[in-house]
Amino acid sequence: MTDMAWLCPRAERRVGTHAETLGELVMGTVSLRRAIQASPGLFDAVLAAMVAILSMVPVAVGALGRGPSIQDAVAAGVTFLLLVGRHRAPLTVLVLALLVAATSIVAAPTTMHLLEATALIALYTVTAINRRWRAIAATAVASVALYAANAYVAGSVISGDSVGVVAFVGMAAAIGVSVRTWRDNVAAADERADRAEATRDEEARRRVAEERLRIARELHDVIAHHIAVINVQAGVASHLVRTQPSKAEVTLSQIREAGRTVLDELGAVLYVLRQSDDDAMPTEPLPGLSRLGQLLESFTAAGFRIQQQTTGKPRTLAIATDLAAYRIIQEGLTNAHKHGPEPHASLLLEYRPDAITITIRNLLSGTHNASAGTGHGLIGMRERAQAAGGTLDVGPEPGGRFRLHACLPLPGPQGSGDEAVKPDVAGSRNAEPERGRGLRHARTAQC
């Protein structure tokens, strides 16, 4: 900051901002439109200086048949002062410019062209930033003022100068109105784009919520089934403890296993559950990989060939994991069928010690859209994988193929009840926001 900056810190800041904007414009790092929007006062000053300097060129080269005069200097100075403030007080600048222009036409005709141009620039500014009625009023006032001054000098109601100046006034006003209309259209387009983006985001959130609710309802059936099993087995165990203690141990083991499954599935419910007013619950049996053959046959019957391969030792999966695997395969093959350029895809199931992976590959087409299909496509598959504690990756791969890969973790070796993951379902406020974090972390660490 300069030594005198403390006298006017606001002016110092403005000068610094204008210098930065001008430097960015010269370096090409900012467009002219952005630079003008950032520092309108700077460009008003540049425009005023250019108009004032250009007005002196005819005088300097002798085009007017005379040398420079005090009137020329005064006209240039007035032009500069008026144009510098055209955005801060456009109506005031227009009124002053018209008064000065009309006076110069009558008193000093040799300098009238410069001041008339100043009035036209001021009129353009008013029509470019004001609504229609103000633009019309400003145009009418400018036309009358400049026409009357030229007609008075010419001594005739109709003269070349008076008619010509009205034409120039109309041209300046038309340019200003066009600029204002263009700005309004750009602003409206930006607003529509913002609304469309907000609508897309809201639609995506709605679809996610609907899919999570659907998954939670399916898991509701799973948990309800196991709770019923526990209830029945507990009744049997209470009877066997008194009559056949050896068989009661087997029943208690089944209760413990069902309880472990309920805790596992309940963690998934806490993660995906969303409220809904729709009380309709699905009543059909939940599908799983045991029905994979029927699913593949349905695609084959539709003319879609699937090369299926299974590695590892197939085993019984937790119901939520089994359901997620089935739905992901169903959705992935549906997308491949709808969007692939050829009726062919490959399906690889890998049973690992700690996870099951699903890989679907098909030829990639230019219009492939992973988010299409039933269950809201990619949204549904990703939510199902996350609800089961797994991951989902989709995207193109070398060779012009599209790859979908899901990894769903499996529980470790069966052990004591202490090894089971027990999410906090007792209402702990610290655990609720985590949405089953402990369960998910125990699972996803294996993928």
Coordinates of C-alpha atoms in Angstrom, one line a residue:
M1 CA 0.0 0.0 0.0
T2 CA 1.3 3.5 -0.8
D3 CA 2.1 6.1 1.8
M4 CA -1.1 8.0 1.0
A5 CA -3.3 4.9 0.8
W6 CA -4.5 5.4 4.4
L7 CA -6.3 8.6 3.2
C8 CA -8.5 6.5 0.9
P9 CA -8.2 2.8 1.5
R10 CA -11.4 2.0 -0.6
A11 CA -9.8 3.7 -3.7
E12 CA -6.6 1.8 -3.1
R13 CA -8.5 -1.5 -3.1
R14 CA -10.4 -0.5 -6.3
V15 CA -7.1 0.4 -8.1
G16 CA -5.6 -3.0 -7.1
T17 CA -8.7 -4.9 -8.3
H18 CA -8.7 -3.0 -11.6
A19 CA -5.0 -3.7 -12.1
E20 CA -5.5 -7.4 -11.5
T21 CA -8.4 -7.6 -13.9
L22 CA -6.5 -5.7 -16.6
G23 CA -3.5 -8.0 -16.2
E24 CA -5.6 -11.1 -16.5
L25 CA -7.3 -9.8 -19.6
V26 CA -3.9 -9.0 -21.2
M27 CA -2.5 -12.5 -20.3
G28 CA -5.6 -14.1 -21.8
T29 CA -6.6 -15.9 -18.5
V30 CA -10.1 -14.2 -18.4
S31 CA -12.6 -13.4 -21.2
L32 CA -13.5 -9.8 -22.1
R33 CA -17.0 -10.4 -20.8
R34 CA -15.8 -11.6 -17.5
A35 CA -13.4 -8.8 -17.2
I36 CA -16.1 -6.2 -17.9
Q37 CA -18.4 -7.8 -15.3
A38 CA -15.6 -7.8 -12.7
S39 CA -14.5 -4.2 -13.2
P40 CA -17.1 -2.2 -15.1
G41 CA -15.7 1.1 -13.9
L42 CA -12.3 0.3 -15.4
F43 CA -13.7 -0.3 -18.8
D44 CA -15.9 2.8 -18.6
A45 CA -12.7 4.8 -18.1
V46 CA -10.9 3.0 -20.9
L47 CA -13.9 3.6 -23.3
A48 CA -14.1 7.3 -22.2
A49 CA -10.4 7.8 -22.8
M50 CA -10.6 6.1 -26.3
V51 CA -13.5 8.2 -27.4
A52 CA -11.9 11.4 -26.1
I53 CA -8.6 10.6 -27.9
L54 CA -10.2 9.5 -31.1
S55 CA -12.2 12.7 -31.2
M56 CA -9.0 14.7 -31.3
V57 CA -7.5 12.8 -34.2
P58 CA -9.4 14.8 -37.0
V59 CA -8.3 18.1 -35.3
A60 CA -4.7 17.0 -35.0
V61 CA -4.5 16.0 -38.7
G62 CA -6.3 19.1 -39.9
A63 CA -9.3 17.3 -41.3
L64 CA -11.6 20.0 -40.0
G65 CA -9.6 22.8 -41.6
R66 CA -8.4 24.2 -38.3
G67 CA -6.1 23.5 -35.4
P68 CA -7.0 22.4 -31.9
S69 CA -9.0 24.8 -29.8
I70 CA -10.1 25.2 -26.2
Q71 CA -13.6 24.0 -27.2
D72 CA -12.1 20.7 -28.4
A73 CA -10.3 20.2 -25.1
V74 CA -13.4 21.0 -23.1
A75 CA -15.5 18.6 -25.3
A76 CA -13.0 15.8 -24.8
G77 CA -12.9 16.4 -21.0
V78 CA -16.6 16.5 -20.7
T79 CA -16.9 13.3 -22.8
F80 CA -14.4 11.5 -20.5
L81 CA -16.2 12.6 -17.3
L82 CA -19.6 11.6 -18.5
L83 CA -18.7 8.2 -19.9
V84 CA -16.7 7.3 -16.8
G85 CA -19.9 7.5 -14.7
R86 CA -22.4 5.9 -17.2
H87 CA -22.9 2.7 -15.2
R88 CA -23.0 4.4 -11.8
A89 CA -25.7 6.9 -12.7
P90 CA -26.9 6.1 -16.2
L91 CA -30.0 8.3 -16.3
T92 CA -28.2 11.3 -14.8
V93 CA -25.3 10.9 -17.3
L94 CA -27.9 10.7 -20.2
V95 CA -29.6 13.9 -19.1
L96 CA -26.3 15.7 -18.8
A97 CA -25.0 14.4 -22.1
L98 CA -28.2 15.5 -23.9
L99 CA -28.0 19.0 -22.3
V100 CA -24.3 19.3 -23.2
A101 CA -24.8 17.9 -26.7
A102 CA -27.8 20.2 -27.5
T103 CA -25.9 23.2 -26.2
S104 CA -22.8 22.4 -28.2
I105 CA -24.9 22.0 -31.4
V106 CA -26.3 25.4 -31.0
A107 CA -23.2 27.3 -29.6
A108 CA -20.3 25.4 -31.0
P109 CA -21.2 23.3 -34.1
T110 CA -17.6 22.2 -34.8
T111 CA -17.5 20.0 -31.6
M112 CA -21.1 18.7 -31.8
H113 CA -20.2 15.3 -33.3
L114 CA -18.2 14.2 -30.3
L115 CA -20.8 15.2 -27.7
E116 CA -23.6 13.7 -29.8
A117 CA -21.7 10.5 -29.8
T118 CA -21.4 10.7 -26.0
A119 CA -25.1 11.2 -25.7
L120 CA -25.7 8.1 -28.0
I121 CA -23.4 6.0 -25.8
A122 CA -25.3 7.2 -22.7
L123 CA -28.6 6.3 -24.4
Y124 CA -27.3 2.8 -25.2
T125 CA -26.3 2.3 -21.6
V126 CA -29.8 3.3 -20.3
T127 CA -31.7 1.1 -22.8
A128 CA -29.3 -1.9 -22.1
I129 CA -29.9 -1.9 -18.3
N130 CA -33.5 -0.6 -17.9
R131 CA -36.9 -2.1 -18.7
R132 CA -39.0 -1.3 -21.8
W133 CA -40.9 1.8 -20.6
R134 CA -37.7 3.5 -19.3
A135 CA -35.9 2.7 -22.6
I136 CA -38.8 4.1 -24.7
A137 CA -39.0 7.3 -22.6
A138 CA -35.2 7.8 -22.8
T139 CA -35.2 7.2 -26.5
A140 CA -38.1 9.7 -27.0
V141 CA -36.3 12.4 -24.9
A142 CA -33.0 11.9 -26.7
S143 CA -34.7 12.1 -30.1
V144 CA -36.6 15.3 -29.3
A145 CA -33.6 17.0 -27.7
L146 CA -31.1 16.2 -30.5
Y147 CA -33.6 16.7 -33.3
A148 CA -34.7 20.1 -31.9
A149 CA -31.1 21.3 -31.6
N150 CA -30.2 20.3 -35.2
A151 CA -33.4 21.7 -36.6
Y152 CA -32.8 25.0 -34.8
V153 CA -29.3 25.3 -36.3
A154 CA -30.5 24.3 -39.8
G155 CA -33.4 26.7 -39.6
S156 CA -35.7 24.1 -41.0
V157 CA -38.0 21.5 -39.5
I158 CA -36.6 18.9 -41.8
S159 CA -32.9 18.8 -42.6
G160 CA -30.3 16.2 -43.2
D161 CA -28.7 16.6 -39.7
S162 CA -32.0 16.5 -37.8
V163 CA -33.3 13.4 -39.6
G164 CA -29.9 11.7 -39.4
V165 CA -29.5 12.2 -35.7
V166 CA -32.9 10.7 -35.0
A167 CA -31.8 7.6 -37.0
F168 CA -28.7 7.3 -34.9
V169 CA -30.7 7.6 -31.7
G170 CA -32.9 4.8 -32.9
M171 CA -29.9 2.7 -33.7
A172 CA -28.3 3.2 -30.3
A173 CA -31.6 2.4 -28.6
A174 CA -32.1 -0.8 -30.7
I175 CA -28.6 -2.0 -29.8
G176 CA -29.2 -1.4 -26.1
V177 CA -32.5 -3.3 -26.2
S178 CA -30.9 -6.2 -28.1
V179 CA -28.1 -6.4 -25.5
R180 CA -30.7 -6.3 -22.6
T181 CA -32.8 -9.1 -24.3
W182 CA -29.7 -11.2 -24.8
R183 CA -28.7 -10.8 -21.2
D184 CA -32.2 -11.8 -20.1
N185 CA -32.1 -14.9 -22.3
V186 CA -28.8 -15.9 -20.9
A187 CA -30.0 -15.4 -17.3
A188 CA -33.2 -17.4 -18.1
A189 CA -31.2 -20.2 -19.7
D190 CA -28.9 -20.4 -16.6
E191 CA -31.9 -20.5 -14.3
R192 CA -33.5 -23.3 -16.3
A193 CA -30.2 -25.2 -16.2
D194 CA -30.0 -24.8 -12.4
R195 CA -33.6 -25.9 -12.0
A196 CA -33.0 -28.9 -14.3
E197 CA -29.9 -29.9 -12.3
A198 CA -31.8 -29.5 -9.0
T199 CA -34.6 -31.7 -10.5
R200 CA -32.2 -34.4 -11.6
D201 CA -30.6 -34.4 -8.1
E202 CA -34.0 -34.7 -6.5
E203 CA -35.0 -37.5 -8.8
A204 CA -31.8 -39.3 -8.1
R205 CA -32.3 -39.0 -4.3
R206 CA -35.9 -40.2 -4.7
R207 CA -34.8 -43.2 -6.6
V208 CA -32.2 -44.0 -4.1
A209 CA -34.7 -43.7 -1.3
E210 CA -37.2 -45.9 -3.1
E211 CA -34.6 -48.6 -3.8
R212 CA -33.4 -48.6 -0.2
L213 CA -37.0 -49.0 1.0
R214 CA -37.5 -51.9 -1.3
I215 CA -34.3 -53.6 -0.1
A216 CA -35.3 -52.9 3.5
R217 CA -38.7 -54.5 3.0
E218 CA -37.1 -57.6 1.5
L219 CA -34.8 -57.8 4.5
H220 CA -37.8 -57.3 6.8
D221 CA -39.2 -60.7 5.5
V222 CA -35.8 -62.3 6.1
I223 CA -35.7 -61.1 9.7
A224 CA -39.3 -61.9 10.3
H225 CA -38.7 -65.5 9.2
H226 CA -35.7 -66.0 11.5
I227 CA -37.5 -64.5 14.4
A228 CA -40.3 -67.0 13.9
V229 CA -37.8 -69.8 13.8
I230 CA -36.2 -68.6 17.0
N231 CA -39.6 -68.4 18.7
V232 CA -40.6 -71.9 17.6
Q233 CA -37.2 -73.4 18.4
A234 CA -37.2 -71.7 21.8
G235 CA -40.5 -73.4 22.7
V236 CA -39.1 -76.8 21.6
A237 CA -35.9 -76.3 23.6
S238 CA -37.8 -75.4 26.7
H239 CA -39.7 -78.7 26.4
L240 CA -36.6 -80.8 25.5
V241 CA -34.5 -79.4 28.4
R242 CA -36.8 -81.3 30.7
T243 CA -37.4 -84.4 28.7
Q244 CA -34.4 -84.9 26.3
P245 CA -31.5 -82.7 27.3
S246 CA -29.2 -84.1 24.6
K247 CA -31.6 -83.0 21.8
A248 CA -32.1 -79.6 23.5
E249 CA -28.4 -78.8 22.8
V250 CA -29.0 -79.2 19.0
T251 CA -32.1 -76.9 19.2
L252 CA -30.2 -74.3 21.2
S253 CA -27.5 -74.4 18.5
Q254 CA -30.1 -73.7 15.8
I255 CA -31.4 -70.8 17.9
R256 CA -28.0 -69.3 18.2
E257 CA -27.4 -69.6 14.5
A258 CA -30.7 -68.0 13.7
G259 CA -29.9 -65.2 16.1
R260 CA -26.6 -64.6 14.5
T261 CA -28.3 -64.3 11.1
V262 CA -30.9 -61.9 12.5
L263 CA -28.2 -59.7 13.9
D264 CA -26.4 -59.7 10.6
E265 CA -29.5 -58.8 8.6
L266 CA -30.6 -56.3 11.1
G267 CA -27.4 -54.3 10.6
A268 CA -28.2 -54.1 6.9
V269 CA -31.8 -53.0 7.7
L270 CA -30.4 -50.2 9.9
Y271 CA -28.3 -49.1 6.9
V272 CA -31.0 -49.0 4.3
L273 CA -34.3 -48.5 6.1
R274 CA -36.3 -45.4 5.1
Q275 CA -39.8 -44.4 6.2
S276 CA -42.7 -44.8 3.8
D277 CA -46.5 -44.5 3.9
D278 CA -46.9 -47.5 1.5
D279 CA -47.8 -50.5 3.7
A280 CA -47.9 -53.0 0.8
M281 CA -45.3 -55.7 1.5
P282 CA -44.1 -58.3 -1.0
T283 CA -45.4 -61.8 -0.2
E284 CA -43.6 -63.9 -2.9
P285 CA -40.6 -66.0 -1.8
L286 CA -37.3 -64.1 -2.0
P287 CA -35.1 -65.2 -5.0
G288 CA -31.5 -66.3 -4.6
L289 CA -28.7 -68.0 -6.5
S290 CA -30.7 -71.3 -6.2
R291 CA -32.9 -69.8 -8.9
L292 CA -30.0 -68.6 -11.1
G293 CA -30.7 -71.4 -13.6
Q294 CA -34.2 -70.2 -14.2
L295 CA -33.0 -66.6 -14.5
L296 CA -30.4 -67.6 -17.2
E297 CA -33.0 -69.6 -19.0
S298 CA -35.3 -66.6 -19.2
F299 CA -32.5 -64.6 -21.0
T300 CA -31.7 -67.6 -23.3
A301 CA -35.4 -67.8 -24.3
A302 CA -35.2 -64.1 -25.2
G303 CA -32.3 -64.8 -27.6
F304 CA -29.6 -63.6 -25.3
R305 CA -26.7 -66.0 -24.9
I306 CA -24.9 -66.1 -21.5
Q307 CA -21.6 -67.9 -21.0
Q308 CA -21.7 -68.8 -17.3
Q309 CA -18.7 -70.0 -15.3
T310 CA -18.5 -70.8 -11.5
T311 CA -15.2 -71.2 -9.6
G312 CA -14.7 -72.2 -6.0
K313 CA -17.0 -74.3 -3.9
P314 CA -20.6 -73.1 -3.9
R315 CA -22.2 -72.9 -0.5
T316 CA -25.2 -71.6 1.3
L317 CA -25.2 -67.9 1.6
A318 CA -26.9 -65.6 4.1
I319 CA -30.3 -64.7 2.8
A320 CA -29.5 -61.0 2.4
T321 CA -26.3 -61.8 0.5
D322 CA -28.0 -64.4 -1.6
L323 CA -30.8 -61.9 -2.5
A324 CA -28.3 -59.2 -3.3
A325 CA -26.2 -61.5 -5.6
Y326 CA -29.3 -62.6 -7.5
R327 CA -30.6 -59.0 -8.0
I328 CA -27.2 -57.7 -9.1
I329 CA -26.9 -60.6 -11.7
Q330 CA -30.5 -60.0 -12.9
E331 CA -29.9 -56.2 -13.3
G332 CA -26.5 -56.6 -14.8
L333 CA -27.6 -59.0 -17.4
T334 CA -30.7 -56.9 -18.1
N335 CA -28.5 -53.9 -18.9
A336 CA -26.2 -56.0 -21.1
H337 CA -29.2 -57.3 -23.0
K338 CA -30.8 -53.9 -23.5
H339 CA -27.7 -51.9 -24.3
G340 CA -25.1 -54.3 -25.6
P341 CA -24.5 -54.3 -29.4
E342 CA -24.6 -58.1 -29.5
P343 CA -26.9 -60.6 -27.7
H344 CA -24.0 -62.1 -25.7
A345 CA -22.5 -61.7 -22.3
S346 CA -20.3 -63.7 -19.9
L347 CA -21.0 -64.3 -16.2
L348 CA -18.4 -65.4 -13.7
L349 CA -19.2 -66.4 -10.1
E350 CA -16.2 -66.8 -7.8
Y351 CA -16.7 -68.4 -4.4
R352 CA -13.8 -67.3 -2.3
P353 CA -13.2 -68.2 1.4
D354 CA -14.4 -64.7 2.5
A355 CA -16.4 -63.4 -0.3
I356 CA -18.4 -64.1 -3.5
T357 CA -17.6 -62.0 -6.6
I358 CA -19.8 -61.5 -9.6
T359 CA -18.3 -60.3 -12.9
I360 CA -20.4 -59.6 -16.0
R361 CA -18.8 -58.6 -19.3
N362 CA -20.3 -57.6 -22.6
L363 CA -19.3 -55.7 -25.7
L364 CA -19.4 -51.9 -25.2
S365 CA -21.6 -49.8 -27.4
G366 CA -21.6 -46.0 -27.7
T367 CA -25.1 -45.7 -26.2
H368 CA -24.5 -48.0 -23.2
N369 CA -26.1 -46.6 -20.1
A370 CA -25.3 -48.4 -16.9
S371 CA -28.1 -46.6 -15.1
A372 CA -30.9 -48.0 -17.2
G373 CA -33.0 -51.1 -16.5
T374 CA -35.2 -52.3 -13.7
G375 CA -34.5 -51.4 -10.1
H376 CA -33.1 -48.0 -11.3
G377 CA -30.0 -49.7 -12.8
L378 CA -26.7 -48.7 -11.3
I379 CA -28.4 -47.0 -8.3
G380 CA -30.2 -50.2 -7.4
M381 CA -27.2 -52.5 -7.9
R382 CA -24.9 -50.3 -5.8
E383 CA -27.4 -49.9 -3.0
R384 CA -27.9 -53.7 -2.9
A385 CA -24.2 -54.3 -2.8
Q386 CA -23.7 -51.8 0.0
A387 CA -26.6 -53.2 1.9
A388 CA -24.9 -56.5 1.9
G389 CA -21.6 -54.9 3.0
G390 CA -20.0 -55.2 -0.4
T391 CA -18.8 -53.1 -3.3
L392 CA -19.8 -52.5 -6.9
D393 CA -17.6 -51.3 -9.8
V394 CA -18.7 -50.7 -13.3
G395 CA -17.0 -49.2 -16.4
P396 CA -15.3 -49.9 -19.7
E397 CA -12.1 -52.0 -19.9
P398 CA -9.5 -52.5 -22.6
G399 CA -10.8 -54.5 -25.6
G400 CA -14.0 -52.6 -26.1
R401 CA -15.9 -54.4 -23.3
F402 CA -18.0 -53.2 -20.4
R403 CA -17.4 -54.8 -17.0
L404 CA -19.6 -55.0 -14.0
H405 CA -17.8 -56.4 -10.9
A406 CA -19.5 -56.9 -7.5
C407 CA -17.9 -58.3 -4.3
L408 CA -20.2 -59.4 -1.5
P409 CA -18.3 -60.5 1.7
L410 CA -19.3 -63.7 3.4
P411 CA -19.2 -64.4 7.2
G412 CA -16.1 -66.1 8.6
P413 CA -16.1 -69.7 9.9
Q414 CA -18.9 -70.5 12.2
G415 CA -17.8 -70.3 15.8
S416 CA -19.1 -69.2 19.1
G417 CA -21.7 -66.6 19.5
D418 CA -19.0 -64.2 20.6
E419 CA -17.6 -64.1 17.0
A420 CA -20.8 -62.8 15.5
V421 CA -21.0 -59.2 14.7
K422 CA -23.5 -57.5 17.0
P423 CA -24.6 -54.1 15.8
D424 CA -26.1 -51.8 18.4
V425 CA -29.9 -52.1 18.1
A426 CA -30.8 -51.0 21.6
G427 CA -31.3 -47.4 20.6
S428 CA -27.8 -46.0 21.3
R429 CA -27.6 -42.5 19.9
N430 CA -23.9 -42.9 19.2
A431 CA -24.5 -46.0 17.2
E432 CA -27.6 -45.0 15.2
P433 CA -25.9 -42.4 12.9
E434 CA -23.3 -45.0 12.0
R435 CA -26.0 -47.0 10.2
G436 CA -24.5 -50.4 11.1
R437 CA -20.9 -49.1 10.6
G438 CA -19.3 -51.9 12.5
L439 CA -21.1 -54.6 10.4
R440 CA -20.3 -52.9 7.2
H441 CA -16.6 -52.4 8.1
A442 CA -16.3 -56.1 9.1
R443 CA -17.7 -57.0 5.7
T444 CA -16.1 -54.6 3.3
A445 CA -12.7 -55.2 4.7
Q446 CA -12.9 -58.6 3.0
C447 CA -13.5 -57.2 -0.4

